Tab-separated table of N, CA, C and O in Angstrom:
chain	number	residue	atom	x	y	z
Y	1	UNK	N	51.023	-14.533	13.498
Y	1	UNK	CA	50.168	-15.264	14.427
Y	1	UNK	C	49.620	-14.361	15.527
Y	1	UNK	O	48.457	-14.482	15.855
Y	2	UNK	N	50.406	-13.421	16.110
Y	2	UNK	CA	49.854	-12.560	17.148
Y	2	UNK	C	48.688	-11.711	16.630
Y	2	UNK	O	47.745	-11.470	17.343
Y	3	UNK	N	48.744	-11.264	15.383
Y	3	UNK	CA	47.652	-10.454	14.837
Y	3	UNK	C	46.382	-11.282	14.743
Y	3	UNK	O	45.296	-10.805	15.046
Y	4	UNK	N	46.491	-12.545	14.365
Y	4	UNK	CA	45.343	-13.438	14.263
Y	4	UNK	C	44.706	-13.636	15.624
Y	4	UNK	O	43.490	-13.644	15.751
Y	5	UNK	N	45.520	-13.778	16.668
Y	5	UNK	CA	44.991	-13.971	18.024
Y	5	UNK	C	44.203	-12.747	18.479
Y	5	UNK	O	43.203	-12.872	19.157
Y	6	UNK	N	44.667	-11.572	18.121
Y	6	UNK	CA	43.954	-10.351	18.521
Y	6	UNK	C	42.666	-10.176	17.705
Y	6	UNK	O	41.694	-9.646	18.199
Y	7	UNK	N	42.664	-10.606	16.472
Y	7	UNK	CA	41.494	-10.426	15.610
Y	7	UNK	C	40.393	-11.440	15.920
Y	7	UNK	O	39.211	-11.155	15.718
Y	8	UNK	N	40.754	-12.614	16.426
Y	8	UNK	CA	39.783	-13.672	16.676
Y	8	UNK	C	38.682	-13.243	17.651
Y	8	UNK	O	37.502	-13.446	17.351
Y	9	UNK	N	38.989	-12.653	18.808
Y	9	UNK	CA	37.898	-12.243	19.702
Y	9	UNK	C	36.948	-11.239	19.039
Y	9	UNK	O	35.736	-11.290	19.239
Y	10	UNK	N	37.477	-10.321	18.232
Y	10	UNK	CA	36.626	-9.343	17.554
Y	10	UNK	C	35.712	-10.042	16.553
Y	10	UNK	O	34.529	-9.701	16.426
Y	11	UNK	N	36.241	-11.042	15.832
Y	11	UNK	CA	35.430	-11.790	14.875
Y	11	UNK	C	34.323	-12.569	15.582
Y	11	UNK	O	33.180	-12.598	15.133
Y	12	UNK	N	34.654	-13.187	16.694
Y	12	UNK	CA	33.662	-13.954	17.461
Y	12	UNK	C	32.586	-13.029	18.010
Y	12	UNK	O	31.391	-13.302	17.897
Y	13	UNK	N	33.017	-11.887	18.562
Y	13	UNK	CA	32.045	-10.929	19.105
Y	13	UNK	C	31.125	-10.421	17.995
Y	13	UNK	O	29.909	-10.301	18.178
Y	14	UNK	N	31.680	-10.137	16.832
Y	14	UNK	CA	30.865	-9.677	15.701
Y	14	UNK	C	29.871	-10.729	15.265
Y	14	UNK	O	28.712	-10.427	14.972
Y	15	UNK	N	30.297	-11.976	15.214
Y	15	UNK	CA	29.403	-13.063	14.812
Y	15	UNK	C	28.272	-13.239	15.834
Y	15	UNK	O	27.115	-13.427	15.460
Y	16	UNK	N	28.606	-13.162	17.118
Y	16	UNK	CA	27.587	-13.302	18.157
Y	16	UNK	C	26.598	-12.153	18.105
Y	16	UNK	O	25.391	-12.350	18.217
Y	17	UNK	N	27.114	-10.944	17.937
Y	17	UNK	CA	26.251	-9.777	17.879
Y	17	UNK	C	25.335	-9.851	16.672
Y	17	UNK	O	24.133	-9.615	16.766
Y	18	UNK	N	25.855	-10.201	15.534
Y	18	UNK	CA	25.049	-10.316	14.324
Y	18	UNK	C	23.977	-11.388	14.496
Y	18	UNK	O	22.819	-11.176	14.156
Y	19	UNK	N	24.315	-12.500	15.065
Y	19	UNK	CA	23.347	-13.571	15.286
Y	19	UNK	C	22.272	-13.172	16.263
Y	19	UNK	O	21.094	-13.458	16.059
Y	20	UNK	N	22.634	-12.444	17.325
Y	20	UNK	CA	21.623	-12.069	18.302
Y	20	UNK	C	20.711	-10.986	17.753
Y	20	UNK	O	19.532	-10.961	18.043
Y	21	UNK	N	21.234	-10.081	16.923
Y	21	UNK	CA	20.382	-9.050	16.344
Y	21	UNK	C	19.438	-9.628	15.300
Y	21	UNK	O	18.316	-9.177	15.157
Y	22	UNK	N	19.889	-10.642	14.591
Y	22	UNK	CA	19.043	-11.252	13.566
Y	22	UNK	C	17.780	-11.841	14.189
Y	22	UNK	O	16.722	-11.823	13.595
Y	23	UNK	N	17.871	-12.348	15.410
Y	23	UNK	CA	16.710	-12.911	16.087
Y	23	UNK	C	15.708	-11.860	16.534
Y	23	UNK	O	14.567	-12.177	16.825
Y	24	UNK	N	16.107	-10.580	16.587
Y	24	UNK	CA	15.222	-9.506	17.037
Y	24	UNK	C	14.437	-8.866	15.899
Y	24	UNK	O	13.510	-8.128	16.143
Y	25	UNK	N	14.814	-9.107	14.690
Y	25	UNK	CA	14.142	-8.475	13.553
Y	25	UNK	C	12.836	-9.209	13.281
Y	25	UNK	O	12.828	-10.417	13.118
Y	26	UNK	N	11.701	-8.473	13.249
Y	26	UNK	CA	10.435	-9.164	12.999
Y	26	UNK	C	10.383	-9.708	11.578
Y	26	UNK	O	10.981	-9.136	10.670
Y	27	UNK	N	9.675	-10.813	11.374
Y	27	UNK	CA	9.548	-11.354	10.019
Y	27	UNK	C	8.779	-10.381	9.141
Y	27	UNK	O	8.051	-9.529	9.645
Y	28	UNK	N	8.906	-10.496	7.829
Y	28	UNK	CA	8.190	-9.582	6.944
Y	28	UNK	C	6.679	-9.764	7.050
Y	28	UNK	O	6.194	-10.841	7.381
Y	29	UNK	N	5.974	-8.698	6.780
Y	29	UNK	CA	4.520	-8.729	6.792
Y	29	UNK	C	4.038	-9.695	5.703
Y	29	UNK	O	4.480	-9.589	4.567
Y	30	UNK	N	3.124	-10.627	6.010
Y	30	UNK	CA	2.679	-11.584	4.993
Y	30	UNK	C	1.754	-10.968	3.947
Y	30	UNK	O	1.460	-11.581	2.944
Y	31	UNK	N	1.270	-9.754	4.182
Y	31	UNK	CA	0.372	-9.105	3.242
Y	31	UNK	C	1.159	-8.258	2.255
Y	31	UNK	O	2.212	-7.725	2.587
Y	32	UNK	N	0.628	-8.075	1.045
Y	32	UNK	CA	1.288	-7.146	0.135
Y	32	UNK	C	1.147	-5.728	0.682
Y	32	UNK	O	0.235	-5.460	1.469
Y	33	UNK	N	2.037	-4.825	0.301
Y	33	UNK	CA	1.918	-3.459	0.829
Y	33	UNK	C	0.607	-2.822	0.372
Y	33	UNK	O	0.141	-3.091	-0.734
Y	34	UNK	N	0.010	-1.995	1.229
Y	34	UNK	CA	-1.249	-1.355	0.840
Y	34	UNK	C	-1.016	-0.301	-0.236
Y	34	UNK	O	0.079	0.227	-0.368
Y	35	UNK	N	-2.065	0.012	-0.997
Y	35	UNK	CA	-1.954	1.101	-1.968
Y	35	UNK	C	-1.717	2.423	-1.232
Y	35	UNK	O	-1.930	2.509	-0.022
Y	36	UNK	N	-1.327	3.454	-1.955
Y	36	UNK	CA	-1.174	4.767	-1.301
Y	36	UNK	C	-2.518	5.223	-0.731
Y	36	UNK	O	-3.573	4.876	-1.271
Y	37	UNK	N	-2.482	5.998	0.360
Y	37	UNK	CA	-3.751	6.483	0.924
Y	37	UNK	C	-4.521	7.316	-0.098
Y	37	UNK	O	-3.937	7.980	-0.943
Y	38	UNK	N	-5.812	7.263	-0.011
Y	38	UNK	CA	-6.664	8.096	-0.865
Y	38	UNK	C	-6.702	9.508	-0.287
Y	38	UNK	O	-6.612	9.702	0.919
Y	39	UNK	N	-6.871	10.455	-1.157
Y	39	UNK	CA	-7.038	11.837	-0.705
Y	39	UNK	C	-8.508	12.013	-0.353
Y	39	UNK	O	-9.386	11.716	-1.163
Y	40	UNK	N	-8.750	12.435	0.869
Y	40	UNK	CA	-10.124	12.627	1.327
Y	40	UNK	C	-10.328	14.089	1.721
Y	40	UNK	O	-9.452	14.683	2.348
Y	41	UNK	N	-11.464	14.617	1.361
Y	41	UNK	CA	-11.829	15.948	1.839
Y	41	UNK	C	-12.395	15.778	3.244
Y	41	UNK	O	-13.300	14.975	3.467
Y	42	UNK	N	-11.808	16.495	4.194
Y	42	UNK	CA	-12.267	16.393	5.575
Y	42	UNK	C	-13.443	17.355	5.755
Y	42	UNK	O	-13.257	18.570	5.710
Y	43	UNK	N	-14.643	16.817	5.920
Y	43	UNK	CA	-15.797	17.704	6.090
Y	43	UNK	C	-15.750	18.393	7.455
Y	43	UNK	O	-15.029	17.951	8.358
Y	44	UNK	N	-16.500	19.460	7.627
Y	44	UNK	CA	-16.537	20.094	8.952
Y	44	UNK	C	-17.126	19.112	9.968
Y	44	UNK	O	-17.980	18.289	9.615
Y	45	UNK	N	-16.653	19.161	11.206
Y	45	UNK	CA	-17.164	18.220	12.212
Y	45	UNK	C	-18.645	18.461	12.501
Y	45	UNK	O	-19.110	19.602	12.482
Y	46	UNK	N	-19.384	17.377	12.768
Y	46	UNK	CA	-20.795	17.541	13.092
Y	46	UNK	C	-20.997	18.275	14.422
Y	46	UNK	O	-21.977	18.970	14.609
Y	47	UNK	N	-20.045	18.104	15.322
Y	47	UNK	CA	-20.057	18.802	16.617
Y	47	UNK	C	-18.634	19.246	16.920
Y	47	UNK	O	-17.675	18.662	16.424
Y	48	UNK	N	-18.495	20.246	17.758
Y	48	UNK	CA	-17.171	20.799	18.067
Y	48	UNK	C	-16.263	19.790	18.766
Y	48	UNK	O	-15.070	19.751	18.512
Y	49	UNK	N	-16.792	18.960	19.612
Y	49	UNK	CA	-15.985	18.034	20.415
Y	49	UNK	C	-15.721	16.726	19.676
Y	49	UNK	O	-15.911	15.647	20.217
Y	50	UNK	N	-15.240	16.820	18.420
Y	50	UNK	CA	-14.959	15.612	17.648
Y	50	UNK	C	-13.583	15.726	17.003
Y	50	UNK	O	-13.094	16.815	16.750
Y	51	UNK	N	-12.962	14.552	16.745
Y	51	UNK	CA	-11.620	14.473	16.156
Y	51	UNK	C	-11.712	13.630	14.881
Y	51	UNK	O	-12.384	12.596	14.865
Y	52	UNK	N	-11.018	14.055	13.823
Y	52	UNK	CA	-11.031	13.345	12.544
Y	52	UNK	C	-10.124	12.129	12.589
Y	52	UNK	O	-8.957	12.219	12.963
Y	53	UNK	N	-10.643	10.976	12.237
Y	53	UNK	CA	-9.876	9.737	12.074
Y	53	UNK	C	-9.739	9.543	10.572
Y	53	UNK	O	-10.727	9.276	9.896
Y	54	UNK	N	-8.518	9.718	9.996
Y	54	UNK	CA	-8.369	9.580	8.539
Y	54	UNK	C	-8.710	8.169	8.053
Y	54	UNK	O	-8.613	7.196	8.802
Y	55	UNK	N	-9.073	8.078	6.785
Y	55	UNK	CA	-9.346	6.783	6.177
Y	55	UNK	C	-8.065	5.961	6.054
Y	55	UNK	O	-6.961	6.496	6.152
Y	56	UNK	N	-8.228	4.659	5.853
Y	56	UNK	CA	-7.068	3.774	5.737
Y	56	UNK	C	-7.457	2.521	4.951
Y	56	UNK	O	-8.634	2.213	4.783
Y	57	UNK	N	-6.459	1.827	4.472
Y	57	UNK	CA	-6.672	0.555	3.787
Y	57	UNK	C	-6.749	-0.558	4.821
Y	57	UNK	O	-5.967	-0.604	5.756
Y	58	UNK	N	-7.698	-1.465	4.629
Y	58	UNK	CA	-7.896	-2.603	5.543
Y	58	UNK	C	-7.807	-3.896	4.727
Y	58	UNK	O	-8.458	-4.030	3.689
Y	59	UNK	N	-6.993	-4.847	5.195
Y	59	UNK	CA	-6.876	-6.143	4.530
Y	59	UNK	C	-8.099	-6.973	4.888
Y	59	UNK	O	-8.368	-7.237	6.064
Y	60	UNK	N	-8.871	-7.434	3.881
Y	60	UNK	CA	-10.091	-8.196	4.155
Y	60	UNK	C	-9.931	-9.697	3.917
Y	60	UNK	O	-10.902	-10.434	3.889
Y	61	UNK	N	-8.689	-10.163	3.741
Y	61	UNK	CA	-8.441	-11.577	3.513
Y	61	UNK	C	-8.155	-11.895	2.052
Y	61	UNK	O	-7.534	-12.897	1.749
Y	62	UNK	N	-8.621	-11.037	1.151
Y	62	UNK	CA	-8.381	-11.234	-0.282
Y	62	UNK	C	-7.660	-10.044	-0.903
Y	62	UNK	O	-7.001	-10.167	-1.915
Y	63	UNK	N	-7.840	-8.898	-0.308
Y	63	UNK	CA	-7.252	-7.671	-0.843
Y	63	UNK	C	-7.522	-6.527	0.109
Y	63	UNK	O	-8.097	-6.712	1.187
Y	64	UNK	N	-7.117	-5.349	-0.284
Y	64	UNK	CA	-7.317	-4.175	0.552
Y	64	UNK	C	-8.629	-3.488	0.198
Y	64	UNK	O	-8.968	-3.344	-0.974
Y	65	UNK	N	-9.352	-3.094	1.217
Y	65	UNK	CA	-10.593	-2.337	1.061
Y	65	UNK	C	-10.401	-1.000	1.765
Y	65	UNK	O	-9.803	-0.944	2.854
Y	66	UNK	N	-10.887	0.062	1.154
Y	66	UNK	CA	-10.733	1.396	1.740
Y	66	UNK	C	-11.809	1.631	2.805
Y	66	UNK	O	-13.000	1.408	2.568
Y	67	UNK	N	-11.373	2.035	3.997
Y	67	UNK	CA	-12.282	2.426	5.072
Y	67	UNK	C	-12.228	3.952	5.113
Y	67	UNK	O	-11.171	4.527	5.406
Y	68	UNK	N	-13.329	4.630	4.796
Y	68	UNK	CA	-13.283	6.090	4.744
Y	68	UNK	C	-13.066	6.717	6.116
Y	68	UNK	O	-13.385	6.128	7.156
Y	69	UNK	N	-12.523	7.929	6.091
Y	69	UNK	CA	-12.325	8.674	7.328
Y	69	UNK	C	-13.655	9.055	7.958
Y	69	UNK	O	-14.689	9.101	7.287
Y	70	UNK	N	-13.605	9.316	9.246
Y	70	UNK	CA	-14.820	9.686	9.970
Y	70	UNK	C	-14.438	10.426	11.253
Y	70	UNK	O	-13.290	10.403	11.689
Y	71	UNK	N	-15.406	11.057	11.844
Y	71	UNK	CA	-15.178	11.763	13.104
Y	71	UNK	C	-15.471	10.840	14.282
Y	71	UNK	O	-16.361	9.992	14.209
Y	72	UNK	N	-14.695	11.031	15.353
Y	72	UNK	CA	-14.929	10.284	16.593
Y	72	UNK	C	-15.092	11.298	17.719
Y	72	UNK	O	-14.544	12.395	17.675
Y	73	UNK	N	-15.859	10.917	18.698
Y	73	UNK	CA	-16.149	11.773	19.843
Y	73	UNK	C	-14.894	12.001	20.681
Y	73	UNK	O	-14.164	11.061	20.996
Y	74	UNK	N	-14.619	13.250	21.028
Y	74	UNK	CA	-13.468	13.590	21.882
Y	74	UNK	C	-13.751	13.131	23.313
Y	74	UNK	O	-14.879	13.212	23.786
Y	75	UNK	N	-12.717	12.630	23.988
Y	75	UNK	CA	-12.830	12.202	25.383
Y	75	UNK	C	-11.999	13.162	26.223
Y	75	UNK	O	-10.779	13.278	26.035
Y	76	UNK	N	-12.630	13.860	27.124
Y	76	UNK	CA	-11.962	14.864	27.953
Y	76	UNK	C	-10.922	14.200	28.852
Y	76	UNK	O	-11.159	13.139	29.427
Y	77	UNK	N	-9.726	14.799	28.909
Y	77	UNK	CA	-8.662	14.301	29.771
Y	77	UNK	C	-7.811	13.200	29.147
Y	77	UNK	O	-6.929	12.658	29.797
Y	78	UNK	N	-8.060	12.858	27.901
Y	78	UNK	CA	-7.273	11.827	27.215
Y	78	UNK	C	-6.761	12.376	25.895
Y	78	UNK	O	-7.256	13.377	25.400
Y	79	UNK	N	-5.770	11.697	25.319
Y	79	UNK	CA	-5.259	12.121	24.011
Y	79	UNK	C	-5.529	11.029	22.975
Y	79	UNK	O	-5.622	9.858	23.295
Y	80	UNK	N	-5.662	11.461	21.725
Y	80	UNK	CA	-5.996	10.578	20.609
Y	80	UNK	C	-4.754	9.872	20.100
Y	80	UNK	O	-3.740	10.510	19.839
Y	81	UNK	N	-4.803	8.557	19.974
Y	81	UNK	CA	-3.734	7.755	19.375
Y	81	UNK	C	-4.237	7.344	17.996
Y	81	UNK	O	-5.196	6.573	17.894
Y	82	UNK	N	-3.607	7.859	16.925
Y	82	UNK	CA	-4.081	7.525	15.580
Y	82	UNK	C	-3.941	6.030	15.281
Y	82	UNK	O	-3.089	5.339	15.850
Y	83	UNK	N	-4.761	5.558	14.383
Y	83	UNK	CA	-4.688	4.156	13.955
Y	83	UNK	C	-3.341	3.884	13.296
Y	83	UNK	O	-2.767	4.775	12.677
Y	84	UNK	N	-2.829	2.662	13.467
Y	84	UNK	CA	-1.511	2.322	12.923
Y	84	UNK	C	-1.321	0.808	12.921
Y	84	UNK	O	-2.040	0.072	13.587
Y	85	UNK	N	-0.328	0.345	12.121
Y	85	UNK	CA	0.074	-1.055	12.140
Y	85	UNK	C	1.096	-1.252	13.244
Y	85	UNK	O	1.950	-0.398	13.464
Y	86	UNK	N	1.038	-2.374	13.967
Y	86	UNK	CA	2.001	-2.682	15.027
Y	86	UNK	C	2.321	-4.175	14.987
Y	86	UNK	O	1.489	-4.997	14.607
Y	87	UNK	N	3.549	-4.507	15.382
Y	87	UNK	CA	3.971	-5.905	15.461
Y	87	UNK	C	3.585	-6.420	16.845
Y	87	UNK	O	4.136	-5.985	17.853
Y	88	UNK	N	2.609	-7.329	16.912
Y	88	UNK	CA	2.055	-7.792	18.189
Y	88	UNK	C	2.012	-9.316	18.197
Y	88	UNK	O	1.489	-9.928	17.268
Y	89	UNK	N	2.552	-9.929	19.243
Y	89	UNK	CA	2.473	-11.388	19.424
Y	89	UNK	C	2.898	-12.177	18.182
Y	89	UNK	O	2.235	-13.127	17.774
Y	90	UNK	N	3.982	-11.770	17.553
Y	90	UNK	CA	4.527	-12.526	16.434
Y	90	UNK	C	3.894	-12.244	15.084
Y	90	UNK	O	4.149	-12.956	14.124
Y	91	UNK	N	3.061	-11.223	14.988
Y	91	UNK	CA	2.455	-10.888	13.700
Y	91	UNK	C	2.034	-9.437	13.655
Y	91	UNK	O	1.982	-8.760	14.674
Y	92	UNK	N	1.726	-8.958	12.461
Y	92	UNK	CA	1.307	-7.576	12.285
Y	92	UNK	C	-0.183	-7.460	12.561
Y	92	UNK	O	-0.971	-8.313	12.159
Y	93	UNK	N	-0.566	-6.392	13.265
Y	93	UNK	CA	-1.970	-6.164	13.602
Y	93	UNK	C	-2.312	-4.699	13.374
Y	93	UNK	O	-1.484	-3.822	13.605
Y	94	UNK	N	-3.513	-4.457	12.915
Y	94	UNK	CA	-4.001	-3.092	12.752
Y	94	UNK	C	-4.583	-2.647	14.082
Y	94	UNK	O	-5.473	-3.300	14.629
Y	95	UNK	N	-4.061	-1.567	14.623
Y	95	UNK	CA	-4.556	-0.999	15.884
Y	95	UNK	C	-5.384	0.219	15.510
Y	95	UNK	O	-4.862	1.196	14.990
Y	96	UNK	N	-6.658	0.135	15.747
Y	96	UNK	CA	-7.546	1.252	15.415
Y	96	UNK	C	-7.258	2.464	16.285
Y	96	UNK	O	-6.707	2.348	17.387
Y	97	UNK	N	-7.629	3.629	15.788
Y	97	UNK	CA	-7.458	4.843	16.577
Y	97	UNK	C	-8.246	4.733	17.876
Y	97	UNK	O	-9.333	4.149	17.901
Y	98	UNK	N	-7.688	5.269	18.938
Y	98	UNK	CA	-8.366	5.179	20.232
Y	98	UNK	C	-7.884	6.281	21.171
Y	98	UNK	O	-6.865	6.907	20.941
Y	99	UNK	N	-8.636	6.485	22.236
Y	99	UNK	CA	-8.269	7.460	23.269
Y	99	UNK	C	-7.472	6.757	24.345
Y	99	UNK	O	-7.773	5.643	24.727
Y	100	UNK	N	-6.433	7.443	24.814
Y	100	UNK	CA	-5.572	6.841	25.843
Y	100	UNK	C	-5.394	7.817	26.974
Y	100	UNK	O	-5.324	8.993	26.814
């Protein structure tokens, strides 16, 4: 009986911790996973002050469509944040590349 009394608080703490962590895990993405990225040849920039934004797959409501890579104008004093998926306001959102 003494061993059971000592184990009970650990079991309760484990159950509480597991339950609280389960609430922090975002739900699965409702979209199917995108195809692998396409291999793109990066052409030389049209002007020196430009940064390459690689192509990516975009969900159009029925399937994925490829958005080709392109150059974007460099902004002095800022750094480039590449495009990426992020969990925002309870769902997955595509965040386009931007200067920050």
